[in-house]
């Protein structure tokens, strides 16, 4: 049984109430109709722009995002209850303006390649993965990224049968045929990570030549003035309109006769309501236009047993806690189920380190609407769970306890489960992968932690095992969020989602190289930080990464990284790097 300090009164914020869909007032309908009409005119304007003119739009967007970056991060942090000086405010720099800036730069590079008559892949290394898959090594693509994100790489694995020649020829998607309009889309923005609606609008425009109506989630209403300024270069010519409202506004837009496509980031329940309506599922979908979606899921963290030092146990425990507690657990990619070997001699030491790290991570509000209900559901399903962090974080050890609830419920809150499986080495890895594929809801992201010696012993059998892990992003000694943050990587469910069954969604986003035929992204990171990474597996010059929730200097370093992306000031960046070593 796991033990944490006695729970205090819950700090969970009260659940917000949402209205049932209703007929909209006439003035609201007219306003939405006018927005759709404006972007439909803007769609024609976009189709007339040359690639050079589009790159100019991206540069204007970059300047606009840079101008509001500080306000963006501050408003986002404050809206989530992180007051000035809170050690986790850096999250809002990285997952907000930083993500927007690096994406804009990457898209501009893609347009530059296409303008020259080439492919975005002309200077990108290609390789292969088991099963005849073509691999695109999507980061780092510059010396700057190799330094700032030392030891971390991303690869996009294309679907079997897509050759390197196919990849090179097809990269660029709609920007290869800029005059072919994708029409008008509705983007139903996520409510948790502030860059998501921004990046989704960009991808619609770049991958499909599709202009958008962005309906902001009510949790991000405070950011609308920031978005309006950051996205002004799209709003002014009619490529975008931003609207507010609840589910009834989204419902009206998805059924609008002049809308051609819907993209949603949200829950499976929201997706079903859009496609099929509420109540008994009809014979045919309520939605009559195509839809893409990113819907989350229950993400596994597979801990492959090996010989770990006490420092390894502490570091990887903090790594897992970051996967769960970033943004207070309100992430579709938050690690939720730790799969650990019951035959690992260090199993109890590992769980002890995990419990300690989970409890001592900085306190923060559990702010997302309905989180209290989700935590209460976990409390009811697992009455013997340990409640850590002043009683706001559930840690569930399922040994001898029914694990179905934590395996199938995306809690979207600080709930972390531990499930024991038998075996070591390849046997354990294969067992854990089968368990993740067959028992856990969703196919969005999976994490694997493995020490260098065990990795080397498994050799190519490890790569073949990764092939069998059916997730849209697989992170090895990293968190899948690194793939989310890397603009040249792809983000989305493993292929195969349908209107009838799409537990983690349909389609991909980000993908700034505009690759076609994508199967998944693979992220790789260092098992150990600097200086312990020297000569012991993948080298990294980074100490504890600034996105770790236990980083003492994370807020300053994340802000410094973002400001460097804005101005490229190396002397200031040197000061930031010194701060990073104080983590």
PDB file of C-alpha atoms in Angstrom, residues 31-243:
ATOM      1  CA  UNK A  31     -22.717  37.379 -36.074  1.00  0.00           C
ATOM      2  CA  UNK A  32     -21.604  33.787 -36.728  1.00  0.00           C
ATOM      3  CA  UNK A  33     -23.016  33.889 -40.258  1.00  0.00           C
ATOM      4  CA  UNK A  34     -21.064  37.078 -40.925  1.00  0.00           C
ATOM      5  CA  UNK A  35     -17.865  35.449 -39.666  1.00  0.00           C
ATOM      6  CA  UNK A  36     -18.337  32.463 -41.960  1.00  0.00           C
ATOM      7  CA  UNK A  37     -19.069  34.773 -44.897  1.00  0.00           C
ATOM      8  CA  UNK A  38     -15.945  36.814 -44.208  1.00  0.00           C
ATOM      9  CA  UNK A  39     -13.602  33.831 -44.184  1.00  0.00           C
ATOM     10  CA  UNK A  40     -15.250  32.344 -47.261  1.00  0.00           C
ATOM     11  CA  UNK A  41     -14.203  35.519 -49.072  1.00  0.00           C
ATOM     12  CA  UNK A  42     -10.807  35.211 -47.442  1.00  0.00           C
ATOM     13  CA  UNK A  43     -10.420  31.691 -48.823  1.00  0.00           C
ATOM     14  CA  UNK A  44     -10.318  33.100 -52.334  1.00  0.00           C
ATOM     15  CA  UNK A  45      -7.794  35.728 -51.296  1.00  0.00           C
ATOM     16  CA  UNK A  46      -5.521  33.055 -49.792  1.00  0.00           C
ATOM     17  CA  UNK A  47      -5.692  31.023 -52.993  1.00  0.00           C
ATOM     18  CA  UNK A  48      -4.348  34.006 -54.929  1.00  0.00           C
ATOM     19  CA  UNK A  49      -1.279  34.516 -52.741  1.00  0.00           C
ATOM     20  CA  UNK A  50       2.081  33.303 -53.987  1.00  0.00           C
ATOM     21  CA  UNK A  51       4.301  31.198 -51.752  1.00  0.00           C
ATOM     22  CA  UNK A  52       6.453  34.264 -51.185  1.00  0.00           C
ATOM     23  CA  UNK A  53       3.462  36.286 -50.068  1.00  0.00           C
ATOM     24  CA  UNK A  54       2.423  33.470 -47.739  1.00  0.00           C
ATOM     25  CA  UNK A  55       5.886  33.443 -46.211  1.00  0.00           C
ATOM     26  CA  UNK A  56       5.509  37.178 -45.626  1.00  0.00           C
ATOM     27  CA  UNK A  57       2.250  36.493 -43.781  1.00  0.00           C
ATOM     28  CA  UNK A  58       4.101  33.998 -41.577  1.00  0.00           C
ATOM     29  CA  UNK A  59       6.787  36.563 -40.827  1.00  0.00           C
ATOM     30  CA  UNK A  60       4.125  39.077 -39.839  1.00  0.00           C
ATOM     31  CA  UNK A  61       2.564  36.443 -37.618  1.00  0.00           C
ATOM     32  CA  UNK A  62       5.941  35.850 -36.007  1.00  0.00           C
ATOM     33  CA  UNK A  63       6.345  39.539 -35.199  1.00  0.00           C
ATOM     34  CA  UNK A  64       2.823  39.648 -33.781  1.00  0.00           C
ATOM     35  CA  UNK A  65       3.388  36.579 -31.596  1.00  0.00           C
ATOM     36  CA  UNK A  66       6.683  37.994 -30.327  1.00  0.00           C
ATOM     37  CA  UNK A  67       4.992  41.262 -29.414  1.00  0.00           C
ATOM     38  CA  UNK A  68       2.421  39.568 -27.170  1.00  0.00           C
ATOM     39  CA  UNK A  69       4.581  36.700 -25.850  1.00  0.00           C
ATOM     40  CA  UNK A  70       4.999  38.047 -22.330  1.00  0.00           C
ATOM     41  CA  UNK A  71       1.325  38.925 -21.982  1.00  0.00           C
ATOM     42  CA  UNK A  72       0.361  35.550 -23.472  1.00  0.00           C
ATOM     43  CA  UNK A  73       2.394  33.626 -20.890  1.00  0.00           C
ATOM     44  CA  UNK A  74       1.249  35.845 -18.014  1.00  0.00           C
ATOM     45  CA  UNK A  75      -2.478  35.696 -18.813  1.00  0.00           C
ATOM     46  CA  UNK A  76      -2.308  31.929 -19.328  1.00  0.00           C
ATOM     47  CA  UNK A  77      -0.455  31.326 -16.074  1.00  0.00           C
ATOM     48  CA  UNK A  78      -2.717  33.624 -14.082  1.00  0.00           C
ATOM     49  CA  UNK A  79      -5.865  32.013 -15.504  1.00  0.00           C
ATOM     50  CA  UNK A  80      -4.582  28.669 -14.204  1.00  0.00           C
ATOM     51  CA  UNK A  81      -3.921  29.997 -10.717  1.00  0.00           C
ATOM     52  CA  UNK A  82      -0.133  30.336 -11.076  1.00  0.00           C
ATOM     53  CA  UNK A  83       0.620  33.677  -9.496  1.00  0.00           C
ATOM     54  CA  UNK A  84       3.781  35.709 -10.225  1.00  0.00           C
ATOM     55  CA  UNK A  85       6.834  33.916  -8.881  1.00  0.00           C
ATOM     56  CA  UNK A  86       5.292  30.446  -9.033  1.00  0.00           C
ATOM     57  CA  UNK A  87       7.995  27.960 -10.120  1.00  0.00           C
ATOM     58  CA  UNK A  88       5.781  26.419 -12.801  1.00  0.00           C
ATOM     59  CA  UNK A  89       4.879  29.568 -14.758  1.00  0.00           C
ATOM     60  CA  UNK A  90       7.544  28.568 -17.281  1.00  0.00           C
ATOM     61  CA  UNK A  91       5.146  25.932 -18.594  1.00  0.00           C
ATOM     62  CA  UNK A  92       3.051  28.690 -20.108  1.00  0.00           C
ATOM     63  CA  UNK A  93       6.035  30.182 -21.941  1.00  0.00           C
ATOM     64  CA  UNK A  94       6.943  26.857 -23.567  1.00  0.00           C
ATOM     65  CA  UNK A  95       3.440  25.579 -24.306  1.00  0.00           C
ATOM     66  CA  UNK A  96       2.209  28.977 -25.511  1.00  0.00           C
ATOM     67  CA  UNK A  97       4.351  31.526 -27.373  1.00  0.00           C
ATOM     68  CA  UNK A  98       7.426  29.292 -27.707  1.00  0.00           C
ATOM     69  CA  UNK A  99       5.413  26.623 -29.514  1.00  0.00           C
ATOM     70  CA  UNK A 100       3.905  29.251 -31.824  1.00  0.00           C
ATOM     71  CA  UNK A 101       7.260  30.842 -32.689  1.00  0.00           C
ATOM     72  CA  UNK A 102       9.102  27.630 -33.545  1.00  0.00           C
ATOM     73  CA  UNK A 103       6.156  26.466 -35.664  1.00  0.00           C
ATOM     74  CA  UNK A 104       6.104  29.703 -37.655  1.00  0.00           C
ATOM     75  CA  UNK A 105       9.835  29.430 -38.318  1.00  0.00           C
ATOM     76  CA  UNK A 106       9.489  25.826 -39.459  1.00  0.00           C
ATOM     77  CA  UNK A 107       6.591  26.570 -41.822  1.00  0.00           C
ATOM     78  CA  UNK A 108       8.524  29.511 -43.278  1.00  0.00           C
ATOM     79  CA  UNK A 109      11.476  27.187 -43.966  1.00  0.00           C
ATOM     80  CA  UNK A 110       9.143  24.778 -45.753  1.00  0.00           C
ATOM     81  CA  UNK A 111       7.794  27.552 -47.967  1.00  0.00           C
ATOM     82  CA  UNK A 112      11.337  28.685 -48.722  1.00  0.00           C
ATOM     83  CA  UNK A 113      12.222  25.204 -49.995  1.00  0.00           C
ATOM     84  CA  UNK A 114       9.108  25.025 -52.145  1.00  0.00           C
ATOM     85  CA  UNK A 115       9.710  28.513 -53.549  1.00  0.00           C
ATOM     86  CA  UNK A 116      13.123  27.352 -54.732  1.00  0.00           C
ATOM     87  CA  UNK A 117      11.484  24.484 -56.630  1.00  0.00           C
ATOM     88  CA  UNK A 118      12.679  21.865 -54.177  1.00  0.00           C
ATOM     89  CA  UNK A 119      11.245  19.717 -51.405  1.00  0.00           C
ATOM     90  CA  UNK A 120      11.160  20.475 -47.669  1.00  0.00           C
ATOM     91  CA  UNK A 121      13.118  17.223 -47.325  1.00  0.00           C
ATOM     92  CA  UNK A 122      16.029  18.187 -49.587  1.00  0.00           C
ATOM     93  CA  UNK A 123      18.306  18.852 -46.609  1.00  0.00           C
ATOM     94  CA  UNK A 124      16.704  16.379 -44.182  1.00  0.00           C
ATOM     95  CA  UNK A 125      18.229  12.995 -43.390  1.00  0.00           C
ATOM     96  CA  UNK A 126      16.129   9.954 -44.310  1.00  0.00           C
ATOM     97  CA  UNK A 127      16.497   6.418 -43.015  1.00  0.00           C
ATOM     98  CA  UNK A 128      14.587   3.205 -42.444  1.00  0.00           C
ATOM     99  CA  UNK A 129      12.791   1.432 -39.613  1.00  0.00           C
ATOM    100  CA  UNK A 130      11.690  -2.219 -39.280  1.00  0.00           C
ATOM    101  CA  UNK A 131       8.979  -3.324 -41.660  1.00  0.00           C
ATOM    102  CA  UNK A 132      10.334  -1.355 -44.604  1.00  0.00           C
ATOM    103  CA  UNK A 133       9.279   1.980 -43.128  1.00  0.00           C
ATOM    104  CA  UNK A 134      10.849   5.205 -44.345  1.00  0.00           C
ATOM    105  CA  UNK A 135      12.069   7.434 -41.508  1.00  0.00           C
ATOM    106  CA  UNK A 136      12.367  11.220 -41.697  1.00  0.00           C
ATOM    107  CA  UNK A 137      14.770  12.603 -39.078  1.00  0.00           C
ATOM    108  CA  UNK A 138      12.800  15.718 -38.234  1.00  0.00           C
ATOM    109  CA  UNK A 139      14.892  17.232 -35.431  1.00  0.00           C
ATOM    110  CA  UNK A 140      17.309  18.656 -34.670  1.00  0.00           C
ATOM    111  CA  UNK A 141      17.606  20.382 -38.034  1.00  0.00           C
ATOM    112  CA  UNK A 142      19.892  23.192 -36.886  1.00  0.00           C
ATOM    113  CA  UNK A 143      22.939  23.629 -34.686  1.00  0.00           C
ATOM    114  CA  UNK A 144      20.870  25.848 -32.388  1.00  0.00           C
ATOM    115  CA  UNK A 145      18.314  23.109 -31.728  1.00  0.00           C
ATOM    116  CA  UNK A 146      21.077  20.554 -31.273  1.00  0.00           C
ATOM    117  CA  UNK A 147      22.544  22.744 -28.518  1.00  0.00           C
ATOM    118  CA  UNK A 148      19.419  23.980 -26.759  1.00  0.00           C
ATOM    119  CA  UNK A 149      17.705  20.572 -26.849  1.00  0.00           C
ATOM    120  CA  UNK A 150      20.846  18.498 -26.546  1.00  0.00           C
ATOM    121  CA  UNK A 151      20.288  14.753 -26.659  1.00  0.00           C
ATOM    122  CA  UNK A 152      16.685  14.922 -27.888  1.00  0.00           C
ATOM    123  CA  UNK A 153      15.660  13.887 -31.392  1.00  0.00           C
ATOM    124  CA  UNK A 154      12.453  13.236 -33.299  1.00  0.00           C
ATOM    125  CA  UNK A 155      11.749  10.961 -36.240  1.00  0.00           C
ATOM    126  CA  UNK A 156       8.604  10.630 -38.317  1.00  0.00           C
ATOM    127  CA  UNK A 157       7.981   7.064 -39.447  1.00  0.00           C
ATOM    128  CA  UNK A 158       5.951   6.885 -42.636  1.00  0.00           C
ATOM    129  CA  UNK A 159       3.429   4.169 -43.335  1.00  0.00           C
ATOM    130  CA  UNK A 160       4.749   0.924 -44.813  1.00  0.00           C
ATOM    131  CA  UNK A 161       5.033   1.240 -48.580  1.00  0.00           C
ATOM    132  CA  UNK A 162       5.805   4.975 -48.611  1.00  0.00           C
ATOM    133  CA  UNK A 163       9.278   5.178 -50.137  1.00  0.00           C
ATOM    134  CA  UNK A 164      11.890   7.872 -49.613  1.00  0.00           C
ATOM    135  CA  UNK A 165      11.218   9.103 -53.143  1.00  0.00           C
ATOM    136  CA  UNK A 166       7.493   9.286 -52.354  1.00  0.00           C
ATOM    137  CA  UNK A 167       8.216  11.245 -49.191  1.00  0.00           C
ATOM    138  CA  UNK A 168      10.396  13.795 -50.974  1.00  0.00           C
ATOM    139  CA  UNK A 169       7.964  14.205 -53.870  1.00  0.00           C
ATOM    140  CA  UNK A 170       4.855  14.596 -51.715  1.00  0.00           C
ATOM    141  CA  UNK A 171       6.211  16.761 -48.882  1.00  0.00           C
ATOM    142  CA  UNK A 172       4.535  20.156 -48.981  1.00  0.00           C
ATOM    143  CA  UNK A 173       0.905  18.974 -49.138  1.00  0.00           C
ATOM    144  CA  UNK A 174      -1.405  21.821 -50.169  1.00  0.00           C
ATOM    145  CA  UNK A 175       1.460  24.272 -50.630  1.00  0.00           C
ATOM    146  CA  UNK A 176       2.398  22.324 -53.756  1.00  0.00           C
ATOM    147  CA  UNK A 177      -0.947  23.375 -55.237  1.00  0.00           C
ATOM    148  CA  UNK A 178      -1.497  26.782 -53.640  1.00  0.00           C
ATOM    149  CA  UNK A 179      -4.445  27.773 -55.823  1.00  0.00           C
ATOM    150  CA  UNK A 180      -6.517  24.766 -54.751  1.00  0.00           C
ATOM    151  CA  UNK A 181      -8.671  26.058 -51.901  1.00  0.00           C
ATOM    152  CA  UNK A 182      -9.585  23.862 -48.947  1.00  0.00           C
ATOM    153  CA  UNK A 183     -12.630  26.000 -48.231  1.00  0.00           C
ATOM    154  CA  UNK A 184     -13.788  27.045 -44.772  1.00  0.00           C
ATOM    155  CA  UNK A 185     -13.107  25.054 -41.627  1.00  0.00           C
ATOM    156  CA  UNK A 186     -14.260  25.290 -38.052  1.00  0.00           C
ATOM    157  CA  UNK A 187     -11.552  24.794 -35.428  1.00  0.00           C
ATOM    158  CA  UNK A 188     -12.963  23.971 -32.011  1.00  0.00           C
ATOM    159  CA  UNK A 189     -10.084  24.990 -29.775  1.00  0.00           C
ATOM    160  CA  UNK A 190      -8.741  23.056 -26.830  1.00  0.00           C
ATOM    161  CA  UNK A 191      -9.172  24.509 -23.370  1.00  0.00           C
ATOM    162  CA  UNK A 192      -5.996  23.298 -21.684  1.00  0.00           C
ATOM    163  CA  UNK A 193      -2.840  24.221 -23.657  1.00  0.00           C
ATOM    164  CA  UNK A 194      -2.875  27.699 -25.106  1.00  0.00           C
ATOM    165  CA  UNK A 195      -0.873  27.041 -28.270  1.00  0.00           C
ATOM    166  CA  UNK A 196      -3.217  24.283 -29.473  1.00  0.00           C
ATOM    167  CA  UNK A 197      -5.873  26.496 -31.143  1.00  0.00           C
ATOM    168  CA  UNK A 198      -3.143  28.695 -32.621  1.00  0.00           C
ATOM    169  CA  UNK A 199      -1.253  25.714 -34.069  1.00  0.00           C
ATOM    170  CA  UNK A 200      -4.435  24.058 -35.333  1.00  0.00           C
ATOM    171  CA  UNK A 201      -5.383  27.178 -37.283  1.00  0.00           C
ATOM    172  CA  UNK A 202      -1.893  27.266 -38.811  1.00  0.00           C
ATOM    173  CA  UNK A 203      -2.038  23.620 -39.843  1.00  0.00           C
ATOM    174  CA  UNK A 204      -5.431  24.020 -41.489  1.00  0.00           C
ATOM    175  CA  UNK A 205      -4.050  26.911 -43.520  1.00  0.00           C
ATOM    176  CA  UNK A 206      -0.705  25.335 -44.455  1.00  0.00           C
ATOM    177  CA  UNK A 207      -1.636  21.682 -44.947  1.00  0.00           C
ATOM    178  CA  UNK A 208      -4.999  22.188 -46.639  1.00  0.00           C
ATOM    179  CA  UNK A 209      -5.240  25.843 -47.787  1.00  0.00           C
ATOM    180  CA  UNK A 210      -8.231  26.037 -45.457  1.00  0.00           C
ATOM    181  CA  UNK A 211      -9.245  29.270 -43.731  1.00  0.00           C
ATOM    182  CA  UNK A 212     -10.860  28.973 -40.322  1.00  0.00           C
ATOM    183  CA  UNK A 213     -13.428  30.047 -37.812  1.00  0.00           C
ATOM    184  CA  UNK A 214     -11.742  29.471 -34.454  1.00  0.00           C
ATOM    185  CA  UNK A 215     -14.147  28.926 -31.595  1.00  0.00           C
ATOM    186  CA  UNK A 216     -12.152  29.418 -28.428  1.00  0.00           C
ATOM    187  CA  UNK A 217     -12.879  27.130 -25.495  1.00  0.00           C
ATOM    188  CA  UNK A 218     -14.489  29.145 -22.660  1.00  0.00           C
ATOM    189  CA  UNK A 219     -11.539  28.282 -20.395  1.00  0.00           C
ATOM    190  CA  UNK A 220      -9.394  30.474 -22.660  1.00  0.00           C
ATOM    191  CA  UNK A 221     -11.713  33.464 -22.960  1.00  0.00           C
ATOM    192  CA  UNK A 222      -9.192  35.627 -21.099  1.00  0.00           C
ATOM    193  CA  UNK A 223      -6.705  34.990 -23.911  1.00  0.00           C
ATOM    194  CA  UNK A 224      -8.979  36.104 -26.746  1.00  0.00           C
ATOM    195  CA  UNK A 225      -7.578  39.666 -26.819  1.00  0.00           C
ATOM    196  CA  UNK A 226      -4.071  38.178 -26.972  1.00  0.00           C
ATOM    197  CA  UNK A 227      -5.042  35.783 -29.754  1.00  0.00           C
ATOM    198  CA  UNK A 228      -6.661  38.615 -31.692  1.00  0.00           C
ATOM    199  CA  UNK A 229      -3.393  40.532 -31.702  1.00  0.00           C
ATOM    200  CA  UNK A 230      -1.170  37.488 -32.220  1.00  0.00           C
ATOM    201  CA  UNK A 231      -3.292  36.368 -35.176  1.00  0.00           C
ATOM    202  CA  UNK A 232      -4.088  39.805 -36.595  1.00  0.00           C
ATOM    203  CA  UNK A 233      -2.160  39.100 -39.842  1.00  0.00           C
ATOM    204  CA  UNK A 234      -4.686  36.317 -40.527  1.00  0.00           C
ATOM    205  CA  UNK A 235      -7.738  38.170 -39.268  1.00  0.00           C
ATOM    206  CA  UNK A 236      -7.219  41.367 -41.268  1.00  0.00           C
ATOM    207  CA  UNK A 237      -7.344  39.756 -44.751  1.00  0.00           C
ATOM    208  CA  UNK A 238     -10.187  37.405 -43.798  1.00  0.00           C
ATOM    209  CA  UNK A 239      -8.219  34.163 -43.340  1.00  0.00           C
ATOM    210  CA  UNK A 240      -9.500  33.788 -39.773  1.00  0.00           C
ATOM    211  CA  UNK A 241     -12.257  34.844 -37.440  1.00  0.00           C
ATOM    212  CA  UNK A 242     -12.257  34.167 -33.692  1.00  0.00           C
ATOM    213  CA  UNK A 243     -15.541  33.577 -31.878  1.00  0.00           C
TER     214      UNK A 243
END
